[in-house]
Short mmCIF file of C-alpha atoms in Angstrom, two decimals:
data_model
loop_
_atom_site.label_atom_id
_atom_site.label_comp_id
_atom_site.label_asym_id
_atom_site.label_seq_id
_atom_site.Cartn_x
_atom_site.Cartn_y
_atom_site.Cartn_z
CA MET A 1 -111.24 105.40 9.20
CA SER A 2 -111.71 104.94 5.52
CA GLY A 3 -109.13 107.50 4.65
CA ALA A 4 -106.66 106.06 7.16
CA ILE A 5 -106.98 102.48 5.52
CA THR A 6 -106.62 103.96 2.05
CA ASP A 7 -103.49 106.04 2.99
CA ALA A 8 -101.88 103.12 4.87
CA HIS A 9 -102.12 100.99 1.71
CA ALA A 10 -101.45 103.45 -0.98
CA ASP A 11 -98.75 101.12 -2.43
CA HIS A 12 -101.39 98.41 -2.93
CA ILE A 13 -103.68 100.76 -4.63
CA GLU A 14 -101.02 102.15 -6.92
CA HIS A 15 -99.91 98.86 -7.96
CA ASP A 16 -103.32 97.18 -7.98
CA ASP A 17 -103.28 96.05 -11.63
CA HIS A 18 -99.92 94.36 -11.17
CA GLY A 19 -100.03 90.73 -10.49
CA PRO A 20 -97.43 88.72 -8.34
CA THR A 21 -93.78 88.71 -9.07
CA LYS A 22 -92.68 85.63 -11.20
CA GLY A 23 -90.52 82.73 -9.97
CA TRP A 24 -89.04 81.97 -6.58
CA ARG A 25 -88.77 85.71 -5.44
CA ARG A 26 -92.59 85.80 -5.28
CA TRP A 27 -92.39 83.30 -2.41
CA LEU A 28 -89.15 84.20 -0.69
CA TYR A 29 -90.02 87.93 -0.52
CA ALA A 30 -93.78 87.49 -0.28
CA THR A 31 -95.71 90.28 1.50
CA ASN A 32 -99.04 89.55 -0.03
CA HIS A 33 -101.39 87.93 2.55
CA LYS A 34 -102.63 85.23 0.12
CA ASP A 35 -99.27 84.09 -0.74
CA ILE A 36 -98.05 83.83 2.83
CA GLY A 37 -101.37 82.14 3.77
CA THR A 38 -100.79 79.56 0.97
CA MET A 39 -97.17 78.93 2.24
CA TYR A 40 -98.38 78.40 5.79
CA LEU A 41 -101.07 75.85 4.54
CA LEU A 42 -98.56 74.04 2.36
CA LEU A 43 -96.02 73.71 5.17
CA SER A 44 -98.57 72.56 7.55
CA LEU A 45 -99.71 69.84 4.99
CA VAL A 46 -96.06 68.68 4.74
CA MET A 47 -95.72 68.66 8.50
CA PHE A 48 -98.98 66.75 8.81
CA PHE A 49 -97.68 63.98 6.71
CA VAL A 50 -94.19 63.96 8.49
CA GLY A 51 -95.80 63.84 11.87
CA GLY A 52 -98.40 61.36 10.61
CA SER A 53 -95.57 58.99 9.34
CA MET A 54 -94.09 59.08 12.90
CA ALA A 55 -97.54 58.21 14.21
CA LEU A 56 -97.60 55.16 11.91
CA ILE A 57 -94.14 54.02 13.14
CA ILE A 58 -95.60 54.25 16.69
CA ARG A 59 -98.76 52.26 15.71
CA SER A 60 -96.82 49.59 13.58
CA GLU A 61 -94.66 48.94 16.69
CA LEU A 62 -97.78 48.54 18.95
CA PHE A 63 -99.61 46.24 16.43
CA THR A 64 -98.71 43.28 18.44
CA PRO A 65 -96.79 42.64 21.76
CA GLY A 66 -93.09 42.46 21.80
CA LEU A 67 -90.41 44.65 20.05
CA GLN A 68 -91.12 44.49 16.22
CA PHE A 69 -89.42 47.34 14.27
CA VAL A 70 -87.79 49.94 16.38
CA ASP A 71 -85.81 49.96 19.75
CA PRO A 72 -87.48 51.71 22.83
CA ALA A 73 -85.26 54.70 22.63
CA PHE A 74 -86.28 55.46 19.07
CA PHE A 75 -89.87 54.71 19.86
CA ASN A 76 -89.83 57.42 22.56
CA GLN A 77 -88.10 59.88 20.07
CA MET A 78 -90.97 59.15 17.67
CA THR A 79 -93.64 59.94 20.30
CA THR A 80 -91.83 63.18 21.12
CA MET A 81 -91.29 64.38 17.56
CA HIS A 82 -94.79 63.28 16.42
CA ALA A 83 -96.41 65.64 19.04
CA LEU A 84 -94.02 68.44 18.70
CA ILE A 85 -94.46 68.44 14.81
CA MET A 86 -98.29 67.97 14.85
CA VAL A 87 -98.97 70.74 17.50
CA PHE A 88 -96.37 73.27 16.33
CA GLY A 89 -95.98 72.20 12.66
CA ALA A 90 -99.43 71.05 11.44
CA VAL A 91 -102.34 72.53 13.44
CA MET A 92 -100.94 75.92 14.49
CA PRO A 93 -99.39 76.90 11.11
CA ALA A 94 -102.61 75.83 9.30
CA PHE A 95 -104.72 78.03 11.36
CA VAL A 96 -102.37 80.98 10.86
CA GLY A 97 -102.53 80.20 7.15
CA LEU A 98 -106.27 80.43 7.26
CA ALA A 99 -106.02 83.66 9.18
CA ASN A 100 -103.60 85.22 6.62
CA TRP A 101 -105.86 84.22 3.71
CA MET A 102 -109.25 84.92 5.15
CA ILE A 103 -109.09 87.72 7.81
CA PRO A 104 -108.30 90.62 5.36
CA LEU A 105 -111.06 89.36 2.97
CA MET A 106 -113.57 88.93 5.82
CA ILE A 107 -113.02 92.41 7.39
CA GLY A 108 -112.57 94.30 4.06
CA ALA A 109 -108.81 95.04 4.55
CA PRO A 110 -106.40 95.19 1.62
CA ASP A 111 -103.81 93.10 3.37
CA MET A 112 -102.42 92.23 6.85
CA ALA A 113 -101.15 95.20 8.81
CA LEU A 114 -97.54 94.26 8.98
CA PRO A 115 -96.70 92.44 5.70
CA ARG A 116 -92.85 92.31 6.10
CA MET A 117 -93.17 90.89 9.61
CA ASN A 118 -95.71 88.51 8.12
CA ASN A 119 -93.01 87.23 5.76
CA TRP A 120 -90.61 86.86 8.58
CA SER A 121 -93.04 84.94 10.89
CA PHE A 122 -93.50 82.45 8.10
CA TRP A 123 -89.89 81.88 7.04
CA ILE A 124 -88.74 81.35 10.61
CA LEU A 125 -90.81 78.14 10.65
CA PRO A 126 -88.99 76.00 8.04
CA VAL A 127 -85.77 76.94 9.75
CA ALA A 128 -87.21 75.92 13.10
CA PHE A 129 -88.50 72.51 11.88
CA GLY A 130 -85.30 71.98 9.95
CA ILE A 131 -83.36 72.28 13.12
CA LEU A 132 -85.85 70.09 14.98
CA ALA A 133 -85.61 67.39 12.32
CA SER A 134 -81.81 67.50 12.28
CA THR A 135 -81.85 66.22 15.97
CA LEU A 136 -82.72 62.80 14.48
CA PHE A 137 -79.22 62.47 13.07
CA MET A 138 -77.32 63.66 16.27
CA PRO A 139 -75.48 61.59 18.72
CA GLY A 140 -78.17 60.41 21.23
CA GLY A 141 -80.87 60.87 18.72
CA ALA A 142 -83.77 63.23 18.89
CA PRO A 143 -85.50 64.43 22.14
CA ALA A 144 -87.31 61.36 23.88
CA SER A 145 -88.97 63.08 26.80
CA GLY A 146 -92.39 63.63 25.39
CA TRP A 147 -93.54 66.94 23.93
CA THR A 148 -94.05 68.28 27.51
CA MET A 149 -90.29 68.21 27.98
CA TYR A 150 -90.37 67.21 31.74
CA PRO A 151 -87.14 67.39 33.69
CA PRO A 152 -85.07 65.58 34.70
CA LEU A 153 -85.74 63.21 31.69
CA VAL A 154 -85.34 65.95 29.10
CA LEU A 155 -81.96 66.92 30.63
CA GLN A 156 -80.63 63.41 29.71
CA THR A 157 -81.10 64.30 25.95
CA GLY A 158 -77.82 64.08 24.13
CA ASP A 159 -76.50 66.57 21.68
CA ALA A 160 -79.99 67.42 20.49
CA PHE A 161 -81.01 69.27 23.61
CA PRO A 162 -79.85 72.84 22.81
CA PHE A 163 -81.25 72.32 19.21
CA LEU A 164 -84.60 71.40 20.66
CA ILE A 165 -84.73 74.47 22.89
CA PHE A 166 -83.73 76.79 19.98
CA SER A 167 -86.41 75.36 17.68
CA VAL A 168 -89.04 75.82 20.23
CA HIS A 169 -87.93 79.44 20.79
CA LEU A 170 -88.17 79.93 16.98
CA MET A 171 -91.67 78.54 16.79
CA GLY A 172 -92.79 80.63 19.65
CA LEU A 173 -91.34 83.79 18.14
CA SER A 174 -93.13 83.05 14.81
CA SER A 175 -96.41 82.54 16.69
CA ILE A 176 -96.05 85.86 18.64
CA MET A 177 -95.30 87.77 15.48
CA GLY A 178 -98.32 86.21 13.69
CA ALA A 179 -100.55 87.02 16.64
CA ILE A 180 -99.36 90.73 16.74
CA ASN A 181 -100.15 90.99 13.09
CA VAL A 182 -103.68 89.49 13.55
CA ILE A 183 -104.57 91.91 16.39
CA VAL A 184 -103.30 94.98 14.66
CA THR A 185 -105.01 94.01 11.41
CA ILE A 186 -108.42 93.27 13.07
CA ILE A 187 -108.41 96.34 15.38
CA ASN A 188 -107.18 98.94 12.89
CA MET A 189 -108.20 97.77 9.45
CA ARG A 190 -111.80 96.67 9.63
CA ALA A 191 -114.04 98.15 6.85
CA PRO A 192 -116.04 101.33 7.93
CA ASP A 193 -119.14 100.47 9.86
CA MET A 194 -117.86 96.98 10.80
CA SER A 195 -118.20 97.17 14.65
CA LEU A 196 -116.59 94.46 16.54
CA LEU A 197 -119.89 92.65 17.20
CA LYS A 198 -120.46 92.53 13.34
CA MET A 199 -117.30 90.66 12.82
CA PRO A 200 -117.57 87.04 11.59
CA MET A 201 -116.96 84.46 14.12
CA PHE A 202 -113.84 83.16 12.48
CA VAL A 203 -112.31 86.71 12.94
CA TRP A 204 -113.52 86.84 16.50
CA THR A 205 -112.12 83.54 17.51
CA TRP A 206 -108.77 84.46 15.90
CA LEU A 207 -108.63 87.69 17.75
CA ILE A 208 -109.07 85.91 21.02
CA THR A 209 -106.61 83.28 19.99
CA ALA A 210 -103.92 85.89 19.11
CA TYR A 211 -104.25 87.40 22.58
CA LEU A 212 -103.86 83.91 24.00
CA LEU A 213 -100.69 83.39 21.97
CA ILE A 214 -99.10 86.61 23.13
CA ALA A 215 -99.88 85.79 26.68
CA VAL A 216 -98.64 82.23 26.81
CA MET A 217 -95.81 81.69 24.35
CA PRO A 218 -93.33 83.75 26.45
CA VAL A 219 -94.27 81.40 29.35
CA LEU A 220 -93.13 78.48 27.39
CA ALA A 221 -90.06 80.35 26.26
CA GLY A 222 -89.24 81.06 29.91
CA ALA A 223 -89.57 77.34 31.01
CA VAL A 224 -87.34 76.09 28.24
CA THR A 225 -84.83 78.75 28.90
CA MET A 226 -84.64 77.69 32.47
CA LEU A 227 -84.10 74.08 31.22
CA LEU A 228 -81.21 75.41 29.17
CA THR A 229 -79.55 77.18 32.07
CA ASP A 230 -80.03 74.16 34.36
CA GLN A 231 -78.15 72.00 31.63
CA PHE A 232 -75.31 74.42 30.81
CA PHE A 233 -75.10 77.20 33.28
CA GLY A 234 -75.17 75.54 36.69
CA THR A 235 -78.69 76.74 37.69
CA SER A 236 -80.98 74.46 39.66
CA PHE A 237 -84.54 75.58 38.86
CA PHE A 238 -85.78 72.08 38.27
CA LEU A 239 -82.93 69.99 39.66
CA ALA A 240 -83.84 68.49 43.10
CA ALA A 241 -80.08 67.81 43.96
CA GLY A 242 -79.46 71.74 43.75
CA GLY A 243 -82.65 72.62 45.73
CA GLY A 244 -84.80 72.96 42.61
CA ASP A 245 -88.18 71.28 41.99
CA PRO A 246 -89.02 69.44 38.86
CA VAL A 247 -92.75 69.85 39.59
CA MET A 248 -92.25 73.58 39.18
CA PHE A 249 -91.60 72.94 35.54
CA GLN A 250 -95.00 71.30 35.24
CA HIS A 251 -96.78 74.22 36.69
CA ILE A 252 -95.08 76.60 34.23
CA PHE A 253 -95.38 74.33 31.29
CA TRP A 254 -99.11 73.57 31.81
CA PHE A 255 -99.78 77.40 32.35
CA PHE A 256 -98.72 77.57 28.79
CA GLY A 257 -100.02 74.13 27.76
CA HIS A 258 -103.79 74.39 28.62
CA PRO A 259 -104.31 77.72 26.89
CA GLU A 260 -102.38 76.11 23.96
CA VAL A 261 -105.12 73.53 23.72
CA TYR A 262 -107.54 76.33 23.12
CA ILE A 263 -105.24 78.14 20.71
CA MET A 264 -105.62 74.98 18.58
CA ILE A 265 -109.48 74.78 18.90
CA LEU A 266 -110.83 78.21 19.06
CA PRO A 267 -110.08 78.91 15.39
CA ALA A 268 -111.75 75.67 14.67
CA PHE A 269 -115.00 76.97 16.52
CA GLY A 270 -114.65 79.96 14.22
CA VAL A 271 -114.47 77.77 10.98
CA VAL A 272 -117.51 75.76 12.06
CA SER A 273 -119.43 78.80 12.95
CA GLU A 274 -118.97 80.09 9.36
CA ILE A 275 -119.82 76.80 7.68
CA ILE A 276 -122.94 75.51 9.49
CA PRO A 277 -124.92 78.77 8.90
CA THR A 278 -124.03 78.59 5.19
CA PHE A 279 -125.36 74.99 4.69
CA SER A 280 -128.26 75.54 7.06
CA ARG A 281 -129.15 78.64 5.14
CA LYS A 282 -129.83 80.39 8.36
CA PRO A 283 -127.79 83.15 10.32
CA LEU A 284 -125.73 81.73 13.18
CA PHE A 285 -127.83 81.34 16.21
CA GLY A 286 -126.70 83.66 19.12
CA HIS A 287 -123.75 85.32 17.45
CA ASP A 288 -123.11 87.66 20.49
CA SER A 289 -123.42 84.70 22.91
CA MET A 290 -120.88 82.86 20.83
CA VAL A 291 -118.41 85.78 21.14
CA TYR A 292 -118.91 85.74 24.94
CA ALA A 293 -118.63 82.05 25.19
CA ALA A 294 -115.27 82.02 23.20
CA SER A 295 -114.05 84.85 25.45
CA SER A 296 -115.09 82.90 28.56
CA ILE A 297 -113.23 79.74 27.31
CA ALA A 298 -110.10 81.84 26.81
CA PHE A 299 -110.28 83.33 30.20
CA LEU A 300 -111.05 80.03 31.98
CA SER A 301 -108.14 78.40 30.11
CA PHE A 302 -105.63 80.25 32.53
CA ILE A 303 -107.01 78.99 35.59
CA VAL A 304 -107.30 75.13 35.04
CA TRP A 305 -103.66 74.20 34.24
CA ALA A 306 -103.07 71.90 37.25
CA HIS A 307 -105.87 69.38 36.15
CA HIS A 308 -102.87 67.94 34.23
CA MET A 309 -101.14 67.35 37.52
CA PHE A 310 -103.59 65.77 39.95
CA THR A 311 -101.06 62.93 40.69
CA VAL A 312 -98.19 65.23 41.80
CA GLY A 313 -99.32 65.46 45.47
CA MET A 314 -101.62 68.57 45.31
CA PRO A 315 -103.38 69.75 48.31
CA LEU A 316 -107.07 68.84 48.59
CA THR A 317 -108.02 72.58 48.26
CA GLY A 318 -105.99 72.78 44.97
CA GLN A 319 -107.56 69.62 43.64
CA MET A 320 -111.04 70.99 44.39
CA PHE A 321 -110.33 74.36 42.74
CA PHE A 322 -108.85 72.93 39.60
CA MET A 323 -111.63 70.22 39.33
CA PHE A 324 -114.54 72.75 39.53
CA ALA A 325 -112.72 75.30 37.29
CA THR A 326 -112.28 72.65 34.68
CA MET A 327 -115.88 71.62 34.85
CA LEU A 328 -116.86 75.22 34.55
CA ILE A 329 -115.28 75.34 30.87
CA ALA A 330 -117.95 72.90 29.87
CA VAL A 331 -120.59 75.69 30.14
CA PRO A 332 -119.43 78.03 27.51
CA THR A 333 -118.39 75.07 25.35
CA GLY A 334 -121.99 73.70 25.67
CA VAL A 335 -123.31 77.12 24.76
CA LYS A 336 -121.38 76.83 21.50
CA VAL A 337 -122.53 73.26 20.74
CA PHE A 338 -126.15 74.11 21.45
CA ASN A 339 -125.95 77.30 19.21
CA TRP A 340 -124.51 75.21 16.37
CA MET A 341 -127.44 72.80 16.86
CA ALA A 342 -129.98 75.64 17.06
CA THR A 343 -128.53 77.10 13.84
CA MET A 344 -129.23 73.78 12.02
CA TRP A 345 -132.63 73.43 13.67
CA ARG A 346 -135.27 73.63 10.83
CA GLY A 347 -132.65 75.04 8.40
CA SER A 348 -132.69 74.19 4.82
CA MET A 349 -129.72 71.86 5.23
CA THR A 350 -127.61 70.30 2.50
CA PHE A 351 -124.59 68.02 3.08
CA GLU A 352 -121.63 69.07 0.95
CA THR A 353 -118.13 68.19 2.08
CA PRO A 354 -117.45 71.14 4.34
CA MET A 355 -120.76 70.61 6.11
CA LEU A 356 -119.97 67.03 6.59
CA PHE A 357 -116.62 67.67 8.14
CA SER A 358 -118.35 70.30 10.37
CA LEU A 359 -120.95 67.82 11.53
CA GLY A 360 -118.12 65.20 12.17
CA PHE A 361 -116.38 67.99 14.13
CA LEU A 362 -119.54 68.65 16.29
CA PHE A 363 -120.28 65.04 17.10
CA LEU A 364 -116.72 63.76 17.68
CA PHE A 365 -115.45 66.84 19.40
CA THR A 366 -118.29 66.56 21.85
CA ILE A 367 -117.12 62.93 22.60
CA GLY A 368 -113.74 64.36 23.36
CA GLY A 369 -115.30 66.98 25.55
CA PHE A 370 -117.18 64.40 27.53
CA SER A 371 -114.07 62.29 28.15
CA GLY A 372 -112.42 65.51 29.27
CA LEU A 373 -115.07 65.92 31.92
CA MET A 374 -114.20 62.39 33.16
CA LEU A 375 -110.54 63.45 33.43
CA ALA A 376 -111.68 66.64 35.29
CA ILE A 377 -112.80 64.58 38.31
CA ALA A 378 -109.67 64.51 40.40
CA PRO A 379 -110.21 61.08 42.13
CA ALA A 380 -111.12 59.45 38.79
CA ASP A 381 -108.11 61.13 37.00
CA ILE A 382 -105.67 59.41 39.33
CA GLN A 383 -106.72 56.10 37.76
CA TYR A 384 -106.84 57.67 34.22
CA HIS A 385 -103.61 59.66 34.53
CA ASP A 386 -100.86 58.57 32.06
CA SER A 387 -102.94 55.84 30.59
CA TYR A 388 -104.24 55.51 27.04
CA PHE A 389 -107.53 56.98 28.00
CA VAL A 390 -105.67 60.38 28.01
CA VAL A 391 -104.39 59.64 24.62
CA ALA A 392 -107.84 58.81 23.39
CA HIS A 393 -109.21 62.07 24.98
CA PHE A 394 -106.81 64.50 23.51
CA HIS A 395 -106.81 62.85 20.02
CA TYR A 396 -110.61 63.12 19.92
CA VAL A 397 -110.33 66.75 20.68
CA LEU A 398 -107.47 67.45 18.20
CA VAL A 399 -108.13 65.22 15.12
CA PRO A 400 -111.92 65.41 14.66
CA GLY A 401 -111.62 68.78 16.40
CA SER A 402 -108.78 70.86 14.87
CA ILE A 403 -107.98 68.51 11.92
CA PHE A 404 -111.51 68.10 10.72
CA ALA A 405 -112.10 71.92 11.02
CA LEU A 406 -109.13 72.60 8.98
CA MET A 407 -110.26 70.19 6.39
CA ALA A 408 -113.62 71.65 6.41
CA ALA A 409 -112.20 75.15 5.95
CA VAL A 410 -110.13 74.08 2.85
CA TYR A 411 -113.11 72.55 1.22
CA TYR A 412 -115.13 75.56 2.15
CA TRP A 413 -112.88 78.29 0.85
CA MET A 414 -110.74 76.47 -1.80
CA PRO A 415 -113.28 77.47 -4.58
CA LYS A 416 -112.73 81.01 -3.59
CA TRP A 417 -109.06 80.68 -3.53
CA THR A 418 -108.71 78.72 -6.89
CA GLY A 419 -111.88 79.66 -8.75
CA HIS A 420 -112.74 76.02 -9.36
CA PHE A 421 -114.76 73.47 -7.33
CA TYR A 422 -113.09 70.34 -5.91
CA ASN A 423 -114.39 66.90 -6.89
CA GLU A 424 -117.56 66.62 -4.49
CA SER A 425 -117.69 62.78 -4.74
CA LEU A 426 -113.99 62.45 -3.73
CA GLY A 427 -114.41 65.02 -1.03
CA LYS A 428 -117.26 62.99 0.55
CA LEU A 429 -115.35 59.77 0.16
CA HIS A 430 -112.34 61.50 2.08
CA PHE A 431 -114.82 62.56 4.80
CA TRP A 432 -116.30 59.10 5.22
CA LEU A 433 -112.90 57.20 5.22
CA SER A 434 -111.46 59.74 7.63
CA THR A 435 -114.43 59.55 10.14
CA ILE A 436 -114.53 55.71 10.06
CA PHE A 437 -110.78 55.31 10.53
CA VAL A 438 -110.51 58.16 13.19
CA ASN A 439 -113.05 56.18 15.29
CA VAL A 440 -111.35 52.82 14.67
CA THR A 441 -108.00 54.29 15.68
CA PHE A 442 -108.86 56.29 18.82
CA PHE A 443 -112.05 54.77 20.38
CA PRO A 444 -110.34 51.47 21.30
CA MET A 445 -107.83 53.52 23.23
CA HIS A 446 -110.53 54.51 25.80
CA PHE A 447 -110.81 50.80 26.70
CA LEU A 448 -106.95 50.27 26.80
CA GLY A 449 -106.62 53.07 29.28
CA LEU A 450 -109.47 51.98 31.45
CA ALA A 451 -107.81 48.51 31.52
CA GLY A 452 -104.58 50.10 32.69
CA MET A 453 -102.32 50.33 29.69
CA PRO A 454 -99.83 53.13 30.13
CA ARG A 455 -99.05 55.50 27.33
CA ARG A 456 -95.59 56.08 25.76
CA ILE A 457 -94.49 52.41 26.01
CA PRO A 458 -93.22 50.41 23.09
CA ASP A 459 -94.27 46.97 24.53
CA TYR A 460 -97.29 45.69 26.50
CA SER A 461 -98.87 42.51 27.90
CA THR A 462 -100.93 40.15 25.74
CA GLN A 463 -104.24 41.33 27.33
CA PHE A 464 -103.93 44.65 25.40
CA THR A 465 -103.38 42.99 22.00
CA ASP A 466 -106.76 43.00 20.32
CA PHE A 467 -107.63 46.75 20.80
CA ASN A 468 -104.01 47.76 20.00
CA SER A 469 -104.18 45.85 16.76
CA ILE A 470 -107.59 47.45 15.85
CA ALA A 471 -106.19 50.94 16.55
CA SER A 472 -103.08 50.24 14.43
CA VAL A 473 -105.28 49.11 11.48
CA GLY A 474 -107.30 52.34 11.94
CA ALA A 475 -104.15 54.58 11.98
CA ILE A 476 -102.83 53.15 8.77
CA GLY A 477 -106.33 53.54 7.12
CA PHE A 478 -106.55 57.10 8.36
CA GLY A 479 -103.10 57.94 7.11
CA LEU A 480 -103.77 56.52 3.63
CA SER A 481 -107.09 58.42 3.52
CA GLN A 482 -105.22 61.67 3.60
CA LEU A 483 -103.59 60.93 0.30
CA LEU A 484 -106.98 61.32 -1.23
CA PHE A 485 -107.17 64.77 0.36
CA VAL A 486 -104.00 65.75 -1.34
CA TYR A 487 -105.23 64.47 -4.55
CA VAL A 488 -108.41 66.52 -4.27
CA VAL A 489 -106.58 69.71 -3.32
CA TYR A 490 -104.07 69.14 -6.22
CA GLN A 491 -106.89 68.68 -8.77
CA CYS A 492 -108.60 71.88 -7.48
CA ALA A 493 -105.35 73.80 -7.51
CA ARG A 494 -104.76 72.68 -11.15
CA LYS A 495 -108.20 74.07 -11.99
CA LYS A 496 -109.63 70.64 -13.05
CA GLY A 497 -113.10 71.21 -11.47
CA GLU A 498 -116.19 73.26 -12.32
CA VAL A 499 -115.82 77.04 -12.40
CA ALA A 500 -116.88 78.59 -9.23
CA SER A 501 -119.13 81.71 -9.09
CA GLN A 502 -118.43 84.87 -6.98
CA ALA A 503 -120.73 83.76 -4.17
CA VAL A 504 -119.44 79.97 -4.56
CA TRP A 505 -122.13 78.56 -2.20
CA ASP A 506 -125.89 79.21 -2.02
CA ASN A 507 -126.37 82.53 -0.35
CA PRO A 508 -123.31 82.75 1.93
CA ARG A 509 -122.71 85.62 4.24
CA GLY A 510 -119.63 87.67 4.40
CA LEU A 511 -117.44 89.99 2.61
CA GLU A 512 -115.21 87.32 1.19
CA TRP A 513 -118.07 86.29 -1.08
CA THR A 514 -118.25 89.77 -2.59
CA VAL A 515 -114.98 89.42 -4.43
CA PRO A 516 -114.48 87.41 -7.61
CA SER A 517 -113.45 83.78 -7.62
CA PRO A 518 -110.44 83.25 -7.55
CA ALA A 519 -109.87 86.12 -5.29
CA PRO A 520 -107.70 88.69 -7.00
CA TYR A 521 -104.13 89.16 -5.86
CA HIS A 522 -105.04 92.62 -4.51
CA THR A 523 -108.43 93.03 -2.89
CA PHE A 524 -110.28 95.84 -1.25
CA ALA A 525 -107.98 98.74 -2.42
CA THR A 526 -110.99 100.96 -1.29
CA PRO A 527 -112.61 99.75 1.88
CA PRO A 528 -116.09 98.32 1.31
CA LYS A 529 -119.13 100.06 2.74
CA ILE A 530 -121.27 97.96 5.00
CA SER A 531 -124.88 98.75 5.46
CA SER A 532 -126.01 99.29 9.04
CA ASP A 533 -128.31 96.16 8.84
CA ALA A 534 -125.66 93.89 7.21
CA ALA A 535 -124.98 90.62 9.01
CA PHE A 536 -121.87 88.77 8.31
CA SER A 537 -122.06 86.20 11.08
#
């Protein structure tokens, strides 16, 4: 295996002393996994602020009853674009960026297996989001049907409709290429003696995520292509007047949509599984059980999709099946939570910024999980469905879940990337502001939903005023807090902080801590040897 890796990357070894190309060509023609990872992370940061700006338009409109700033049609465009950009533009590319940067370092590979395809998978994304953003300036405006793109509403989109479908296809194409690259790299390019169960949890969760991407992105592509043919080619897949069934779209979409939720959270599980052991100064408790739990979650994600559809008129047998299957996912998720807690138990814990974000993730993601269990109960979900309770639930999963884990990862690995520490005081301030405001924003939405406020509406009756005003203030505070994150990252990238050692943290585990800080442009030209008793988890 060692010889195979060395031969396959002879070009990297031959030019090992050469640094990156200068100027714009370095980025346009990039094949180095670190450069491509950096571009993914920067794109996701830009999209995070674009999508966040749309969220602030939504919350500003909802600060008080009545129509304040935007008309209802534009409000619906903002809800749709905010979701599409945050899911496909912020969270997913950020995790792909982390995968590009860290997986080769963690498994002792010189680069990703398919570097030219890696370049292509990134550069498709700016084009896709450019096309999606251009719909805001088209007759009829941007898509206004929600990110789920349900017919018949989505078929009433104006000129933007085919551009929406094309941009979704491009996003999916990028994801599939990235997933293939991850799988081939992990399976074929691990260091000698690194068996599968010796791989770090971040690598494991990304391997599982990559298989999920390959399985479900074509499902989304099929669904939106059927929408396209319904609109332009006279088919009636989802048009009731032609014998079609709009509910069939929901089945197809959520067969993609529920695994998509785990595509956005499994890499976060991996990040937290790297950080908590480092700052607890203990090995991860139950590494193998964590692998089996992540695999179980991925498998179960394929058989729970219709819990999003309890109100469509499902037979009782179907309701019972999807209710119990959904509850079953709580078991492997609970295994993970208890393993993280057991890792911390009697550990020599310190609370640097990455650990704080990981603890915030652990506590707040668990709250999101509990509200998910409430939604899993079919008779109760009929009351909660399409209310602000659902908005509260999935934002507790995605913001303190995916976003907090991403921020933890940046703080954790940034000294390895740049060779300098970030400002710890500002990092901790960023954590506390984010944690306070994320709760101020989303916790009141539980009460709004229980009181009956529907989601995706630009106006509401006065009984909902107080909690909406609180949520809007929280959203503005959370958005402004992220400017502090940009400042901290900028300072670190400009090498303003203290110089980082090779190990960076106190006795971390993993191959990435065996290379200098900052990580050289080319690493592991010769695959590292791993002793039989080495533990990198």
